[in-house]
Each structure stands twice: as C-alpha cells, then as structure tokens.
Amino acid sequence: MSIFEQLGSLTAVKKLAEEFYDVMETDPEVIELRAIHPGKLHSSRKALYKFMSEWFGGPTLYGEQYINATWLELRHRRFCINDQQRDQWLYCMNKAMVNLQYESKLRNLMLGRFSDMIKSMQLQRRHVEQEKAEQMARIR
Ligand code: HEM
C-alpha cells in the first residue's frame, strides 16, 4: 500500500503540508529553519503539498522529472542543509504528524522517508562541492 493510499486523500496531504508550516511559523525550537524561509509561506506550502502528493504515490501534481534528490538538492542549493537544519525540519514534520494524530507506525515510516531524502540531498551537496573543489584545484 503506498503512503498516499494510507493517508487516504489529497486533503490529508494538504493538511500535513499546512500543519508542517504552521509548526514552523509558531514553534520557537525552529527559529533558524524559519529564518531561511520566505516571509510569506504561501508558495512553500503549495510546493510541499504538490511534491508530497506525487512522492507518496498520489496524483502527479509536481512533475515526475523533479521527484528526486538531485533536483531537490538543486532547488535547495542556496540554503544550508546542515544537521541543525535537518533536525529542525524533521522536528516540524514529526510534530505536525503528532498534531494530526497519525499512527506511530505510519509516522515512523514517513519520518524515515524524509530523513533518507535529506541524507541524499546532503550527499548530493557534498558531491557537488567536491567536484567544484577538484575543478578549482585543476585550474590553479
Ligand atoms: C534540511 C532540510 C530542509 C531545509 C533546510 C529546507 C528548506 C527549504 C527552503 C528554505 C525552501 C524555499 C522555500 C520557498 O522559497 O518557498 C524549500 C523549498 C522546498 N522544499 Fe525544502 N528543505 C528541507 C528539506 C526538504 C525535504 C526533505 C523535502 C521533501 C521531501 C523538501 C521539499 C521542498 C520543496 C518541494 C520545495 C519547493 C522547491 C521549489 O519548487 O522551488 N524540503 N526548502
């Protein structure tokens, strides 16, 4: 059963994206993460909702070619995705799922998926930075 089927509907995915950003907007534990997001979160909320719908096996609202760590890392290139940012992002997602009373089995499965995606983005970032450093070394 896909995660989308377990969530049950697009409305459930939208609720999760909204709750995630509500936590980010109100919880003092994540001020560093909030600070790198735009003042208004309207388009961030929409983008995460569409991304999650497709990534979890639901309607393809985001664009098949973009649902991967390489593209997602590219879209996050201008932001720091260090361990503090990772922990604050996962904190918001976990708290959102607790607030929406997700069963712990589904919540842990989804946290694992998000955590793996962040790990892949961090690895991709390291790879890109290493390539850049090697290029610079070759130029010198
Ligand atoms: C270290 C963890 C992460 C940080 C610090 C982070 C931060 C950000 C920031 C600051 C934006 C820009 C928001 C805007 O301009 O509207 C963004 C966009 C986005 N993030 Fe993340 N994010 C993280 C992890 C993730 C993960 C795990 C996912 C999905 C599984 C995700 C999905 C997205 C999507 C879909 C966008 C919109 C991209 C676009 O269309 O340009 N992010 N993120």
PDB file of N, CA, C and O in Angstrom, residues 106-132:
ATOM      1  N   LEU A 106       2.860   4.588  10.823  1.00  0.00           N
ATOM      2  CA  LEU A 106       2.891   5.409   9.612  1.00  0.00           C
ATOM      3  C   LEU A 106       3.831   6.604   9.803  1.00  0.00           C
ATOM      4  O   LEU A 106       4.631   6.938   8.926  1.00  0.00           O
ATOM      5  N   ARG A 107       3.779   7.208  10.990  1.00  0.00           N
ATOM      6  CA  ARG A 107       4.627   8.371  11.264  1.00  0.00           C
ATOM      7  C   ARG A 107       6.115   7.999  11.161  1.00  0.00           C
ATOM      8  O   ARG A 107       6.888   8.709  10.519  1.00  0.00           O
ATOM      9  N   ASN A 108       6.499   6.842  11.741  1.00  0.00           N
ATOM     10  CA  ASN A 108       7.903   6.425  11.673  1.00  0.00           C
ATOM     11  C   ASN A 108       8.319   6.072  10.255  1.00  0.00           C
ATOM     12  O   ASN A 108       9.435   6.399   9.832  1.00  0.00           O
ATOM     13  N   LEU A 109       7.409   5.454   9.511  1.00  0.00           N
ATOM     14  CA  LEU A 109       7.711   5.129   8.111  1.00  0.00           C
ATOM     15  C   LEU A 109       7.985   6.420   7.333  1.00  0.00           C
ATOM     16  O   LEU A 109       8.985   6.535   6.616  1.00  0.00           O
ATOM     17  N   MET A 110       7.114   7.422   7.537  1.00  0.00           N
ATOM     18  CA  MET A 110       7.268   8.679   6.791  1.00  0.00           C
ATOM     19  C   MET A 110       8.498   9.458   7.248  1.00  0.00           C
ATOM     20  O   MET A 110       9.235  10.008   6.416  1.00  0.00           O
ATOM     21  N   LEU A 111       8.767   9.460   8.561  1.00  0.00           N
ATOM     22  CA  LEU A 111       9.974  10.151   9.045  1.00  0.00           C
ATOM     23  C   LEU A 111      11.219   9.534   8.436  1.00  0.00           C
ATOM     24  O   LEU A 111      12.171  10.233   8.063  1.00  0.00           O
ATOM     25  N   GLY A 112      11.197   8.195   8.286  1.00  0.00           N
ATOM     26  CA  GLY A 112      12.328   7.504   7.662  1.00  0.00           C
ATOM     27  C   GLY A 112      12.524   7.956   6.215  1.00  0.00           C
ATOM     28  O   GLY A 112      13.655   8.214   5.780  1.00  0.00           O
ATOM     29  N   ARG A 113      11.397   8.111   5.489  1.00  0.00           N
ATOM     30  CA  ARG A 113      11.488   8.554   4.081  1.00  0.00           C
ATOM     31  C   ARG A 113      12.041   9.974   3.988  1.00  0.00           C
ATOM     32  O   ARG A 113      12.901  10.265   3.159  1.00  0.00           O
ATOM     33  N   PHE A 114      11.524  10.864   4.848  1.00  0.00           N
ATOM     34  CA  PHE A 114      12.005  12.249   4.814  1.00  0.00           C
ATOM     35  C   PHE A 114      13.490  12.311   5.185  1.00  0.00           C
ATOM     36  O   PHE A 114      14.279  13.027   4.562  1.00  0.00           O
ATOM     37  N   SER A 115      13.849  11.531   6.205  1.00  0.00           N
ATOM     38  CA  SER A 115      15.239  11.535   6.674  1.00  0.00           C
ATOM     39  C   SER A 115      16.176  11.021   5.572  1.00  0.00           C
ATOM     40  O   SER A 115      17.241  11.599   5.329  1.00  0.00           O
ATOM     41  N   ASP A 116      15.758   9.966   4.863  1.00  0.00           N
ATOM     42  CA  ASP A 116      16.571   9.434   3.753  1.00  0.00           C
ATOM     43  C   ASP A 116      16.725  10.474   2.638  1.00  0.00           C
ATOM     44  O   ASP A 116      17.800  10.610   2.053  1.00  0.00           O
ATOM     45  N   MET A 117      15.634  11.219   2.369  1.00  0.00           N
ATOM     46  CA  MET A 117      15.699  12.236   1.303  1.00  0.00           C
ATOM     47  C   MET A 117      16.700  13.335   1.689  1.00  0.00           C
ATOM     48  O   MET A 117      17.515  13.775   0.870  1.00  0.00           O
ATOM     49  N   ILE A 118      16.678  13.739   2.968  1.00  0.00           N
ATOM     50  CA  ILE A 118      17.612  14.782   3.400  1.00  0.00           C
ATOM     51  C   ILE A 118      19.053  14.258   3.321  1.00  0.00           C
ATOM     52  O   ILE A 118      19.955  14.962   2.847  1.00  0.00           O
ATOM     53  N   LYS A 119      19.247  12.986   3.729  1.00  0.00           N
ATOM     54  CA  LYS A 119      20.588  12.382   3.659  1.00  0.00           C
ATOM     55  C   LYS A 119      21.068  12.393   2.198  1.00  0.00           C
ATOM     56  O   LYS A 119      22.204  12.764   1.906  1.00  0.00           O
ATOM     57  N   SER A 120      20.165  12.028   1.273  1.00  0.00           N
ATOM     58  CA  SER A 120      20.548  12.015  -0.150  1.00  0.00           C
ATOM     59  C   SER A 120      20.870  13.418  -0.644  1.00  0.00           C
ATOM     60  O   SER A 120      21.811  13.614  -1.405  1.00  0.00           O
ATOM     61  N   MET A 121      20.102  14.394  -0.190  1.00  0.00           N
ATOM     62  CA  MET A 121      20.384  15.782  -0.600  1.00  0.00           C
ATOM     63  C   MET A 121      21.745  16.224  -0.051  1.00  0.00           C
ATOM     64  O   MET A 121      22.529  16.873  -0.748  1.00  0.00           O
ATOM     65  N   GLN A 122      22.036  15.854   1.206  1.00  0.00           N
ATOM     66  CA  GLN A 122      23.326  16.242   1.802  1.00  0.00           C
ATOM     67  C   GLN A 122      24.480  15.569   1.053  1.00  0.00           C
ATOM     68  O   GLN A 122      25.506  16.204   0.779  1.00  0.00           O
ATOM     69  N   LEU A 123      24.288  14.292   0.698  1.00  0.00           N
ATOM     70  CA  LEU A 123      25.333  13.564  -0.050  1.00  0.00           C
ATOM     71  C   LEU A 123      25.546  14.213  -1.416  1.00  0.00           C
ATOM     72  O   LEU A 123      26.685  14.434  -1.845  1.00  0.00           O
ATOM     73  N   GLN A 124      24.432  14.543  -2.070  1.00  0.00           N
ATOM     74  CA  GLN A 124      24.496  15.192  -3.384  1.00  0.00           C
ATOM     75  C   GLN A 124      25.245  16.517  -3.259  1.00  0.00           C
ATOM     76  O   GLN A 124      26.100  16.849  -4.070  1.00  0.00           O
ATOM     77  N   ARG A 125      24.947  17.251  -2.200  1.00  0.00           N
ATOM     78  CA  ARG A 125      25.591  18.552  -1.993  1.00  0.00           C
ATOM     79  C   ARG A 125      27.101  18.369  -1.816  1.00  0.00           C
ATOM     80  O   ARG A 125      27.907  19.095  -2.393  1.00  0.00           O
ATOM     81  N   ARG A 126      27.488  17.355  -0.999  1.00  0.00           N
ATOM     82  CA  ARG A 126      28.915  17.097  -0.756  1.00  0.00           C
ATOM     83  C   ARG A 126      29.610  16.744  -2.076  1.00  0.00           C
ATOM     84  O   ARG A 126      30.703  17.217  -2.364  1.00  0.00           O
ATOM     85  N   HIS A 127      28.918  15.955  -2.877  1.00  0.00           N
ATOM     86  CA  HIS A 127      29.456  15.529  -4.174  1.00  0.00           C
ATOM     87  C   HIS A 127      29.702  16.748  -5.060  1.00  0.00           C
ATOM     88  O   HIS A 127      30.774  16.901  -5.654  1.00  0.00           O
ATOM     89  N   VAL A 128      28.710  17.635  -5.109  1.00  0.00           N
ATOM     90  CA  VAL A 128      28.816  18.849  -5.941  1.00  0.00           C
ATOM     91  C   VAL A 128      29.976  19.721  -5.450  1.00  0.00           C
ATOM     92  O   VAL A 128      30.776  20.219  -6.240  1.00  0.00           O
ATOM     93  N   GLU A 129      30.086  19.869  -4.128  1.00  0.00           N
ATOM     94  CA  GLU A 129      31.147  20.729  -3.576  1.00  0.00           C
ATOM     95  C   GLU A 129      32.529  20.126  -3.832  1.00  0.00           C
ATOM     96  O   GLU A 129      33.488  20.839  -4.139  1.00  0.00           O
ATOM     97  N   GLN A 130      32.601  18.796  -3.749  1.00  0.00           N
ATOM     98  CA  GLN A 130      33.881  18.134  -4.002  1.00  0.00           C
ATOM     99  C   GLN A 130      34.304  18.341  -5.458  1.00  0.00           C
ATOM    100  O   GLN A 130      35.458  18.674  -5.737  1.00  0.00           O
ATOM    101  N   GLU A 131      33.337  18.207  -6.349  1.00  0.00           N
ATOM    102  CA  GLU A 131      33.637  18.386  -7.782  1.00  0.00           C
ATOM    103  C   GLU A 131      34.144  19.803  -8.040  1.00  0.00           C
ATOM    104  O   GLU A 131      35.111  20.008  -8.774  1.00  0.00           O
ATOM    105  N   LYS A 132      33.464  20.762  -7.368  1.00  0.00           N
ATOM    106  CA  LYS A 132      33.861  22.171  -7.542  1.00  0.00           C
ATOM    107  C   LYS A 132      35.300  22.358  -7.063  1.00  0.00           C
ATOM    108  O   LYS A 132      36.118  22.994  -7.731  1.00  0.00           O
TER     109      LYS A 132
END
